[in-house]
Short mmCIF file of C-alpha atoms in Angstrom, two decimals:
data_model
loop_
_atom_site.label_atom_id
_atom_site.label_comp_id
_atom_site.label_asym_id
_atom_site.label_seq_id
_atom_site.Cartn_x
_atom_site.Cartn_y
_atom_site.Cartn_z
CA UNK A 11 -10.92 -60.31 -98.64
CA UNK A 12 -12.29 -61.61 -95.36
CA UNK A 13 -10.07 -63.94 -93.33
CA UNK A 14 -11.05 -66.61 -90.81
CA UNK A 15 -9.38 -68.17 -87.81
CA UNK A 16 -8.79 -71.91 -87.96
CA UNK A 17 -11.62 -72.43 -85.47
CA UNK A 18 -14.06 -70.33 -87.50
CA UNK A 19 -13.24 -72.17 -90.72
CA UNK A 20 -13.35 -75.55 -89.00
CA UNK A 21 -16.75 -74.87 -87.41
CA UNK A 22 -18.20 -73.61 -90.70
CA UNK A 23 -16.85 -76.66 -92.53
CA UNK A 24 -18.21 -79.07 -89.91
CA UNK A 25 -21.65 -77.56 -90.54
CA UNK A 26 -21.10 -77.85 -94.31
CA UNK A 27 -20.09 -81.52 -93.98
CA UNK A 28 -23.02 -82.20 -91.63
CA UNK A 29 -20.92 -82.95 -88.59
CA UNK A 30 -18.04 -84.79 -90.26
CA UNK A 31 -15.07 -83.40 -88.31
CA UNK A 32 -12.44 -85.35 -90.26
CA UNK A 33 -13.67 -84.00 -93.60
CA UNK A 34 -13.71 -80.47 -92.19
CA UNK A 35 -10.18 -80.72 -90.81
CA UNK A 36 -8.81 -82.14 -94.06
CA UNK A 37 -10.47 -79.37 -96.06
CA UNK A 38 -9.27 -76.54 -93.84
CA UNK A 39 -5.79 -77.97 -93.42
CA UNK A 40 -5.08 -78.86 -97.04
CA UNK A 41 -7.38 -77.09 -99.47
CA UNK A 42 -8.82 -73.87 -98.03
CA UNK A 43 -7.03 -70.81 -99.41
CA UNK A 44 -4.38 -69.54 -96.99
CA UNK A 45 -1.69 -66.91 -97.15
CA UNK A 46 1.90 -67.38 -96.01
CA UNK A 47 1.05 -66.03 -92.55
CA UNK A 48 -1.55 -68.77 -92.08
CA UNK A 49 -4.64 -66.57 -92.52
CA UNK A 50 -7.52 -68.58 -93.98
CA UNK A 51 -9.72 -67.04 -96.67
CA UNK A 52 -12.15 -69.89 -97.37
CA UNK A 53 -14.33 -71.27 -94.59
CA UNK A 54 -16.15 -73.95 -96.63
CA UNK A 55 -15.72 -75.77 -99.97
CA UNK A 56 -18.33 -73.44 -101.48
CA UNK A 57 -15.72 -70.68 -101.64
CA UNK A 58 -13.12 -73.09 -103.00
CA UNK A 59 -15.46 -74.25 -105.74
CA UNK A 60 -16.19 -70.64 -106.67
CA UNK A 61 -12.43 -69.92 -106.89
CA UNK A 62 -11.91 -72.93 -109.15
CA UNK A 63 -14.95 -72.23 -111.33
CA UNK A 64 -13.81 -68.66 -111.95
CA UNK A 65 -10.37 -69.79 -113.12
CA UNK A 66 -11.68 -72.63 -115.27
CA UNK A 67 -14.17 -70.24 -116.89
CA UNK A 68 -11.36 -67.78 -117.65
CA UNK A 69 -9.55 -70.49 -119.63
CA UNK A 70 -12.77 -71.76 -121.22
CA UNK A 71 -13.40 -68.27 -122.63
CA UNK A 72 -10.36 -68.72 -124.90
CA UNK A 73 -11.98 -71.61 -126.77
CA UNK A 74 -15.14 -72.23 -128.84
CA UNK A 75 -18.34 -73.23 -127.00
CA UNK A 76 -17.05 -72.21 -123.58
CA UNK A 77 -18.59 -73.41 -120.36
CA UNK A 78 -19.79 -70.60 -118.10
CA UNK A 79 -18.57 -70.06 -114.55
CA UNK A 80 -22.02 -71.00 -113.22
CA UNK A 81 -22.12 -74.24 -115.20
CA UNK A 82 -18.71 -75.24 -113.89
CA UNK A 83 -19.57 -74.19 -110.34
CA UNK A 84 -22.69 -76.35 -110.36
CA UNK A 85 -20.73 -79.49 -111.24
CA UNK A 86 -18.08 -78.72 -108.63
CA UNK A 87 -20.42 -77.69 -105.84
CA UNK A 88 -22.54 -80.81 -106.36
CA UNK A 89 -19.32 -82.88 -106.09
CA UNK A 90 -20.11 -84.50 -109.43
CA UNK A 91 -16.66 -83.39 -110.61
CA UNK A 92 -13.88 -83.34 -108.01
CA UNK A 93 -10.41 -81.82 -108.62
CA UNK A 94 -7.84 -83.78 -106.65
CA UNK A 95 -5.14 -82.44 -104.35
CA UNK A 96 -2.87 -80.04 -106.21
CA UNK A 97 -5.52 -78.55 -108.53
CA UNK A 98 -7.90 -77.86 -105.64
CA UNK A 99 -5.14 -76.23 -103.60
CA UNK A 100 -3.32 -74.35 -106.34
CA UNK A 101 -5.87 -73.09 -108.88
CA UNK A 102 -6.39 -69.37 -108.32
CA UNK A 103 -4.01 -69.39 -105.35
CA UNK A 104 -2.21 -66.04 -105.43
CA UNK A 105 -0.34 -66.68 -102.20
CA UNK A 106 1.77 -69.71 -103.08
CA UNK A 107 3.98 -70.46 -106.09
CA UNK A 108 3.28 -74.13 -106.74
CA UNK A 109 2.53 -76.59 -109.49
CA UNK A 110 -1.00 -77.76 -110.25
CA UNK A 111 0.25 -81.23 -111.11
CA UNK A 112 -0.26 -83.97 -108.55
CA UNK A 113 2.72 -86.15 -109.49
CA UNK A 114 5.68 -86.28 -111.85
CA UNK A 115 8.01 -88.86 -113.32
CA UNK A 116 11.59 -87.75 -113.92
CA UNK A 117 14.43 -89.22 -115.93
CA UNK A 118 16.24 -92.21 -114.45
CA UNK A 119 19.50 -91.28 -112.68
CA UNK A 120 22.61 -91.24 -114.80
CA UNK A 121 25.07 -93.83 -113.46
CA UNK A 122 27.49 -91.41 -111.80
CA UNK A 123 27.55 -89.41 -108.59
CA UNK A 124 26.81 -86.26 -110.57
CA UNK A 125 23.85 -87.94 -112.24
CA UNK A 126 22.56 -89.36 -108.96
CA UNK A 127 22.78 -85.95 -107.29
CA UNK A 128 21.03 -84.30 -110.25
CA UNK A 129 18.08 -86.65 -109.75
CA UNK A 130 18.11 -85.81 -106.03
CA UNK A 131 17.97 -82.11 -106.90
CA UNK A 132 15.08 -82.59 -109.31
CA UNK A 133 13.19 -84.56 -106.67
CA UNK A 134 13.60 -81.67 -104.21
CA UNK A 135 12.56 -78.96 -106.65
CA UNK A 136 9.36 -80.75 -107.61
CA UNK A 137 8.42 -81.74 -104.07
CA UNK A 138 8.83 -78.21 -102.73
CA UNK A 139 6.22 -77.17 -105.35
CA UNK A 140 3.82 -79.80 -103.88
CA UNK A 141 4.38 -82.51 -106.49
CA UNK A 142 4.99 -86.20 -105.88
CA UNK A 143 7.84 -87.85 -107.80
CA UNK A 144 8.55 -91.24 -109.33
CA UNK A 145 11.57 -92.57 -111.21
CA UNK A 146 13.25 -95.82 -112.16
CA UNK A 147 16.59 -96.86 -110.61
CA UNK A 148 17.49 -99.61 -113.07
CA UNK A 149 20.21 -97.39 -114.52
CA UNK A 150 22.34 -97.44 -111.34
CA UNK A 151 25.04 -100.12 -111.43
CA UNK A 152 24.86 -102.95 -108.89
CA UNK A 153 27.12 -103.30 -105.86
CA UNK A 154 30.75 -104.31 -106.32
CA UNK A 155 31.42 -103.08 -109.85
CA UNK A 156 34.56 -100.99 -110.45
CA UNK A 157 34.21 -97.23 -110.08
CA UNK A 158 36.69 -94.67 -111.38
CA UNK A 159 36.93 -92.80 -108.08
CA UNK A 160 38.53 -93.12 -104.65
CA UNK A 161 35.95 -95.71 -103.56
CA UNK A 162 37.15 -98.06 -106.35
CA UNK A 163 33.90 -100.06 -106.26
CA UNK A 164 30.23 -99.11 -106.24
CA UNK A 165 28.02 -99.30 -103.16
CA UNK A 166 24.99 -100.49 -105.11
CA UNK A 167 21.40 -99.31 -105.16
CA UNK A 168 20.63 -99.67 -101.43
CA UNK A 169 22.50 -96.54 -100.32
CA UNK A 170 20.90 -94.48 -103.07
CA UNK A 171 17.42 -95.74 -102.23
CA UNK A 172 18.13 -94.38 -98.76
CA UNK A 173 19.34 -91.06 -100.15
CA UNK A 174 16.23 -90.47 -102.22
CA UNK A 175 13.95 -91.65 -99.41
CA UNK A 176 15.57 -89.30 -96.91
CA UNK A 177 15.25 -86.39 -99.32
CA UNK A 178 11.54 -87.07 -99.59
CA UNK A 179 11.17 -87.11 -95.81
CA UNK A 180 13.01 -83.79 -95.54
CA UNK A 181 10.89 -81.76 -97.93
CA UNK A 182 7.88 -80.20 -96.20
CA UNK A 183 4.69 -79.56 -98.17
CA UNK A 184 2.40 -77.45 -96.00
CA UNK A 185 2.51 -79.69 -92.96
CA UNK A 186 2.95 -82.97 -94.83
CA UNK A 187 5.89 -84.70 -96.45
CA UNK A 188 6.56 -85.45 -100.07
CA UNK A 189 5.55 -88.60 -101.95
CA UNK A 190 8.06 -90.77 -103.81
CA UNK A 191 8.02 -93.92 -105.94
CA UNK A 192 11.19 -95.86 -106.72
CA UNK A 193 11.03 -98.62 -109.34
CA UNK A 194 13.51 -101.16 -110.70
CA UNK A 195 13.54 -103.83 -113.40
CA UNK A 196 13.26 -107.46 -112.35
CA UNK A 197 16.32 -108.01 -114.58
CA UNK A 198 18.58 -105.77 -112.47
CA UNK A 199 21.17 -107.88 -110.58
CA UNK A 200 20.22 -106.18 -107.30
CA UNK A 201 16.47 -106.64 -107.64
CA UNK A 202 16.34 -108.64 -104.40
CA UNK A 203 18.26 -105.93 -102.53
CA UNK A 204 15.54 -103.59 -103.73
CA UNK A 205 12.71 -105.99 -102.89
CA UNK A 206 13.85 -106.78 -99.36
CA UNK A 207 15.25 -103.47 -98.17
CA UNK A 208 12.16 -102.62 -96.12
CA UNK A 209 12.62 -105.67 -93.94
CA UNK A 210 14.73 -103.24 -91.95
CA UNK A 211 11.88 -101.05 -90.70
CA UNK A 212 14.20 -98.04 -90.46
CA UNK A 213 15.18 -98.07 -94.13
CA UNK A 214 13.52 -96.34 -97.10
CA UNK A 215 10.67 -95.04 -94.95
CA UNK A 216 10.06 -92.11 -97.30
CA UNK A 217 9.35 -93.99 -100.52
CA UNK A 218 7.08 -96.55 -102.11
CA UNK A 219 8.92 -99.25 -104.07
CA UNK A 220 7.75 -101.33 -107.04
CA UNK A 221 9.34 -103.84 -109.40
CA UNK A 222 8.95 -103.71 -113.18
CA UNK A 223 8.15 -107.31 -114.15
CA UNK A 224 8.50 -108.45 -117.78
CA UNK A 225 6.86 -111.19 -119.83
CA UNK A 226 10.35 -112.66 -120.19
CA UNK A 227 10.52 -113.19 -116.42
CA UNK A 228 6.95 -114.47 -116.13
CA UNK A 229 7.49 -117.04 -118.89
CA UNK A 230 10.60 -118.35 -117.12
CA UNK A 231 8.61 -118.50 -113.87
CA UNK A 232 5.78 -120.50 -115.47
CA UNK A 233 8.24 -122.94 -117.03
CA UNK A 234 10.34 -123.30 -113.86
CA UNK A 235 13.41 -121.97 -115.67
CA UNK A 236 16.18 -119.52 -114.98
CA UNK A 237 15.98 -115.98 -116.32
CA UNK A 238 18.59 -113.40 -117.17
CA UNK A 239 19.71 -110.68 -114.77
CA UNK A 240 21.87 -108.14 -116.55
CA UNK A 241 23.41 -104.72 -116.42
CA UNK A 242 22.84 -102.42 -118.16
CA UNK A 243 19.27 -103.71 -118.11
CA UNK A 244 18.41 -102.32 -121.56
CA UNK A 245 21.73 -103.06 -123.29
CA UNK A 246 21.94 -105.22 -126.38
CA UNK A 247 23.27 -108.80 -126.10
CA UNK A 248 27.06 -108.74 -126.02
CA UNK A 249 27.12 -105.33 -124.30
CA UNK A 250 26.31 -106.47 -120.76
CA UNK A 251 28.78 -105.69 -117.97
CA UNK A 252 27.01 -108.31 -115.85
CA UNK A 253 25.06 -111.28 -117.19
CA UNK A 254 23.85 -113.99 -114.83
CA UNK A 255 21.11 -116.60 -114.92
CA UNK A 256 18.96 -116.96 -111.81
CA UNK A 257 16.10 -119.26 -110.83
CA UNK A 258 12.95 -117.24 -111.56
CA UNK A 259 10.94 -119.17 -108.96
CA UNK A 260 13.37 -118.32 -106.17
CA UNK A 261 13.31 -114.63 -107.09
CA UNK A 262 9.51 -114.72 -107.21
CA UNK A 263 9.33 -116.38 -103.78
CA UNK A 264 11.62 -113.74 -102.29
CA UNK A 265 9.57 -110.90 -103.76
CA UNK A 266 6.25 -112.38 -102.62
CA UNK A 267 7.66 -113.03 -99.16
CA UNK A 268 8.71 -109.38 -98.87
CA UNK A 269 5.26 -108.27 -100.05
CA UNK A 270 3.64 -110.47 -97.40
CA UNK A 271 5.88 -109.24 -94.59
CA UNK A 272 6.33 -105.57 -95.56
CA UNK A 273 3.37 -104.83 -97.89
CA UNK A 274 5.96 -103.95 -100.54
CA UNK A 275 7.35 -104.06 -103.19
CA UNK A 276 4.50 -103.46 -105.58
CA UNK A 277 4.42 -105.25 -108.92
CA UNK A 278 4.26 -103.44 -112.26
CA UNK A 279 3.63 -105.78 -115.19
CA UNK A 280 5.67 -103.62 -117.46
CA UNK A 281 5.21 -105.21 -120.87
CA UNK A 282 1.44 -105.09 -120.41
CA UNK A 283 1.66 -101.43 -119.38
CA UNK A 284 3.81 -100.59 -122.40
CA UNK A 285 1.66 -102.53 -124.87
CA UNK A 286 -1.75 -101.40 -123.64
CA UNK A 287 -1.12 -97.83 -122.47
CA UNK A 288 -1.65 -95.09 -125.05
CA UNK A 289 1.57 -93.19 -124.31
CA UNK A 290 3.97 -95.78 -125.71
CA UNK A 291 2.40 -95.44 -129.14
CA UNK A 292 4.36 -92.17 -129.14
CA UNK A 293 7.62 -93.57 -127.75
CA UNK A 294 9.63 -92.31 -130.73
CA UNK A 295 8.39 -88.78 -129.97
CA UNK A 296 9.76 -88.98 -126.43
CA UNK A 297 6.75 -90.39 -124.57
CA UNK A 298 8.09 -93.82 -123.69
CA UNK A 299 6.76 -94.86 -120.29
CA UNK A 300 9.62 -95.20 -117.79
CA UNK A 301 8.11 -95.22 -114.30
CA UNK A 302 5.01 -94.44 -112.28
CA UNK A 303 3.69 -91.86 -109.87
CA UNK A 304 3.98 -92.53 -106.10
CA UNK A 305 0.52 -94.11 -105.89
CA UNK A 306 1.26 -96.43 -108.80
CA UNK A 307 -1.86 -95.78 -110.85
CA UNK A 308 -0.40 -93.50 -113.56
CA UNK A 309 2.63 -94.51 -115.61
CA UNK A 310 4.43 -91.61 -117.25
CA UNK A 311 7.30 -90.63 -119.51
CA UNK A 312 10.21 -88.50 -118.37
CA UNK A 313 9.20 -85.06 -117.03
CA UNK A 314 5.53 -85.68 -117.70
CA UNK A 315 3.02 -85.23 -114.92
CA UNK A 316 -0.51 -86.18 -113.96
CA UNK A 317 -3.13 -83.58 -113.13
CA UNK A 318 -6.01 -85.41 -111.52
CA UNK A 319 -9.72 -84.79 -111.63
CA UNK A 320 -12.47 -87.30 -110.85
CA UNK A 321 -16.07 -87.83 -111.84
CA UNK A 322 -18.21 -89.20 -109.02
CA UNK A 323 -20.50 -91.96 -110.42
CA UNK A 324 -22.17 -92.45 -107.00
CA UNK A 325 -24.15 -89.27 -107.63
CA UNK A 326 -25.59 -90.66 -110.85
CA UNK A 327 -27.29 -93.66 -109.22
CA UNK A 328 -31.04 -93.16 -108.97
CA UNK A 329 -33.04 -94.84 -106.16
CA UNK A 330 -29.92 -96.04 -104.36
CA UNK A 331 -30.18 -99.47 -102.67
CA UNK A 332 -33.77 -99.87 -103.87
CA UNK A 333 -34.99 -102.66 -106.18
CA UNK A 334 -35.55 -100.05 -108.91
CA UNK A 335 -32.02 -98.59 -108.63
CA UNK A 336 -30.58 -97.55 -111.98
CA UNK A 337 -27.62 -95.64 -113.37
CA UNK A 338 -28.16 -92.41 -115.31
CA UNK A 339 -25.69 -92.93 -118.13
CA UNK A 340 -26.90 -89.89 -120.07
CA UNK A 341 -26.29 -87.47 -117.19
CA UNK A 342 -23.01 -89.21 -116.38
CA UNK A 343 -21.92 -88.82 -120.01
CA UNK A 344 -22.58 -85.07 -119.90
CA UNK A 345 -20.57 -84.73 -116.69
CA UNK A 346 -17.70 -86.70 -118.23
CA UNK A 347 -17.71 -84.41 -121.26
CA UNK A 348 -17.52 -81.36 -119.00
CA UNK A 349 -14.82 -82.97 -116.86
CA UNK A 350 -12.65 -83.67 -119.89
CA UNK A 351 -12.98 -80.06 -121.03
CA UNK A 352 -11.86 -78.96 -117.56
CA UNK A 353 -8.95 -81.41 -117.71
CA UNK A 354 -7.76 -79.74 -120.90
CA UNK A 355 -8.21 -76.31 -119.31
CA UNK A 356 -6.13 -77.57 -116.38
CA UNK A 357 -3.13 -77.93 -118.68
CA UNK A 358 -3.38 -74.24 -119.61
CA UNK A 359 -3.60 -73.35 -115.93
CA UNK A 360 -0.55 -75.53 -115.21
CA UNK A 361 1.44 -73.76 -117.92
CA UNK A 362 0.61 -70.45 -116.25
CA UNK A 363 1.75 -71.91 -112.93
CA UNK A 364 5.05 -73.03 -114.45
CA UNK A 365 5.65 -69.53 -115.79
CA UNK A 366 5.15 -68.19 -112.25
CA UNK A 367 7.63 -70.77 -110.96
CA UNK A 368 10.19 -69.70 -113.58
CA UNK A 369 9.75 -66.03 -112.64
CA UNK A 370 10.13 -66.92 -108.96
CA UNK A 371 13.41 -68.69 -109.74
CA UNK A 372 14.68 -65.56 -111.55
CA UNK A 373 14.04 -63.52 -108.39
CA UNK A 374 15.61 -66.02 -105.98
CA UNK A 375 18.88 -64.90 -104.29
CA UNK A 376 20.90 -67.76 -105.78
CA UNK A 377 23.90 -67.99 -108.10
CA UNK A 378 23.03 -68.13 -111.79
CA UNK A 379 24.30 -71.69 -112.20
CA UNK A 380 21.94 -72.88 -109.44
CA UNK A 381 19.03 -71.04 -111.04
CA UNK A 382 19.92 -72.50 -114.43
CA UNK A 383 19.67 -76.07 -113.16
CA UNK A 384 16.28 -75.46 -111.57
CA UNK A 385 14.93 -73.61 -114.61
CA UNK A 386 16.03 -76.40 -116.95
CA UNK A 387 13.91 -78.86 -114.94
CA UNK A 388 10.76 -76.76 -115.13
CA UNK A 389 11.33 -76.01 -118.80
CA UNK A 390 11.42 -79.76 -119.49
CA UNK A 391 8.18 -80.15 -117.56
CA UNK A 392 6.70 -77.22 -119.49
CA UNK A 393 7.63 -78.78 -122.86
CA UNK A 394 6.08 -82.11 -121.84
CA UNK A 395 2.84 -80.37 -120.88
CA UNK A 396 2.70 -78.36 -124.09
CA UNK A 397 3.53 -81.21 -126.45
CA UNK A 398 1.76 -84.08 -124.72
CA UNK A 399 -1.20 -82.37 -123.01
CA UNK A 400 -1.72 -85.48 -120.88
CA UNK A 401 -4.91 -85.50 -118.81
CA UNK A 402 -5.80 -87.61 -115.79
CA UNK A 403 -9.57 -88.02 -115.71
CA UNK A 404 -10.76 -90.84 -113.47
CA UNK A 405 -13.62 -91.91 -111.24
CA UNK A 406 -14.10 -92.19 -107.50
CA UNK A 407 -16.59 -94.05 -105.27
CA UNK A 408 -16.88 -96.98 -107.70
CA UNK A 409 -17.49 -99.48 -104.87
CA UNK A 410 -20.26 -97.32 -103.42
CA UNK A 411 -21.79 -96.98 -106.88
CA UNK A 412 -21.93 -100.74 -107.41
CA UNK A 413 -23.37 -101.25 -103.92
CA UNK A 414 -25.99 -98.56 -104.52
CA UNK A 415 -27.03 -100.44 -107.65
CA UNK A 416 -27.58 -103.59 -105.52
CA UNK A 417 -24.80 -105.41 -107.35
CA UNK A 418 -22.06 -107.63 -106.01
CA UNK A 419 -18.59 -106.27 -106.69
CA UNK A 420 -17.01 -108.45 -109.38
CA UNK A 421 -20.33 -109.87 -110.64
CA UNK A 422 -21.12 -109.93 -114.36
CA UNK A 423 -23.56 -107.05 -113.89
CA UNK A 424 -21.02 -104.89 -112.09
CA UNK A 425 -18.42 -105.61 -114.79
CA UNK A 426 -20.87 -104.40 -117.43
CA UNK A 427 -21.50 -101.22 -115.44
CA UNK A 428 -17.77 -100.51 -115.04
CA UNK A 429 -17.14 -101.22 -118.72
CA UNK A 430 -19.76 -98.63 -119.68
CA UNK A 431 -18.43 -96.11 -117.18
#
């Protein structure tokens, strides 16, 4: 297998991207196949697309009506279908033991030091395999409650936000750091600690933060009433350790003020997510949505993950920016069909990757109890992938597509286009 220096690969990629140096540097730095010594084996995306097409075709061959390697390669090389991040880096990569999933959600921390440290360990193990992590912190008791240890009282969520953030900043992922999302319920008594923590610019610099907002809170806000803060957040009435009624408007103002000044926290309208997302229809089978990935666009159940692949609608606009511009829905529909088949194949490829991770753990020079903890995590992730087979098919370049169709973003015509897409 021929190898390239960084300069050779960069120059070849600049030519491929028609002079776009940023695109070339991102490709070579993040996605071109490299061994552990830093030797580069792909000088342009053409080689990457061939690597991916070969692996997808291998999985396709297991099923009826398989797509050929050449069919898959054509969609990839034309950038009509674009694997995102982890899949592009990891598929067919014999040099690195890593997950194909982009991001994971893990179980909320158990309200003890052991439980909090277990979550920290799971965050590390996923991030070192290139995955981003999200989880909800509503299960951690607020500051000042009694604790059955030498501290006597709890420190609250702030110190643990810092712990998880620092862990994220520590874990290297091929020259970049991990990605982390922390969420909390608006009903948690320390929601404003959570919302305002980034006013100190040195705190929680390794995590995104978002608040899970309920209809209960929004109704109190609209009516100018108080709403209930409680702990445990999901306990039944009469079982709360803390129950207090707080002016919803004042909480809202504090959250919005923090968003204005710090660009965070984000807002997750949780009841809407739970009611309209498909996963919660299977809550009784273990697929209740509990948090979101670091970017905030995919809500997931515990130990589930998102494997991302996009269809590029920009390439299906005919006569771009011309009066006769039109969208080729038929060709777009065929590409979407192919993309969804590849998304399903991606789950099979991920399961193979998890088996490699488990074998790697067996060979690691660690005590058996350490190995057991790490293997249990990846076995949970494996079960979620097998049983749920969640796929993450999306679109990219939507704004460009609408512009190329000579439409105003947000107009009735553009809404009809996006509905059909």
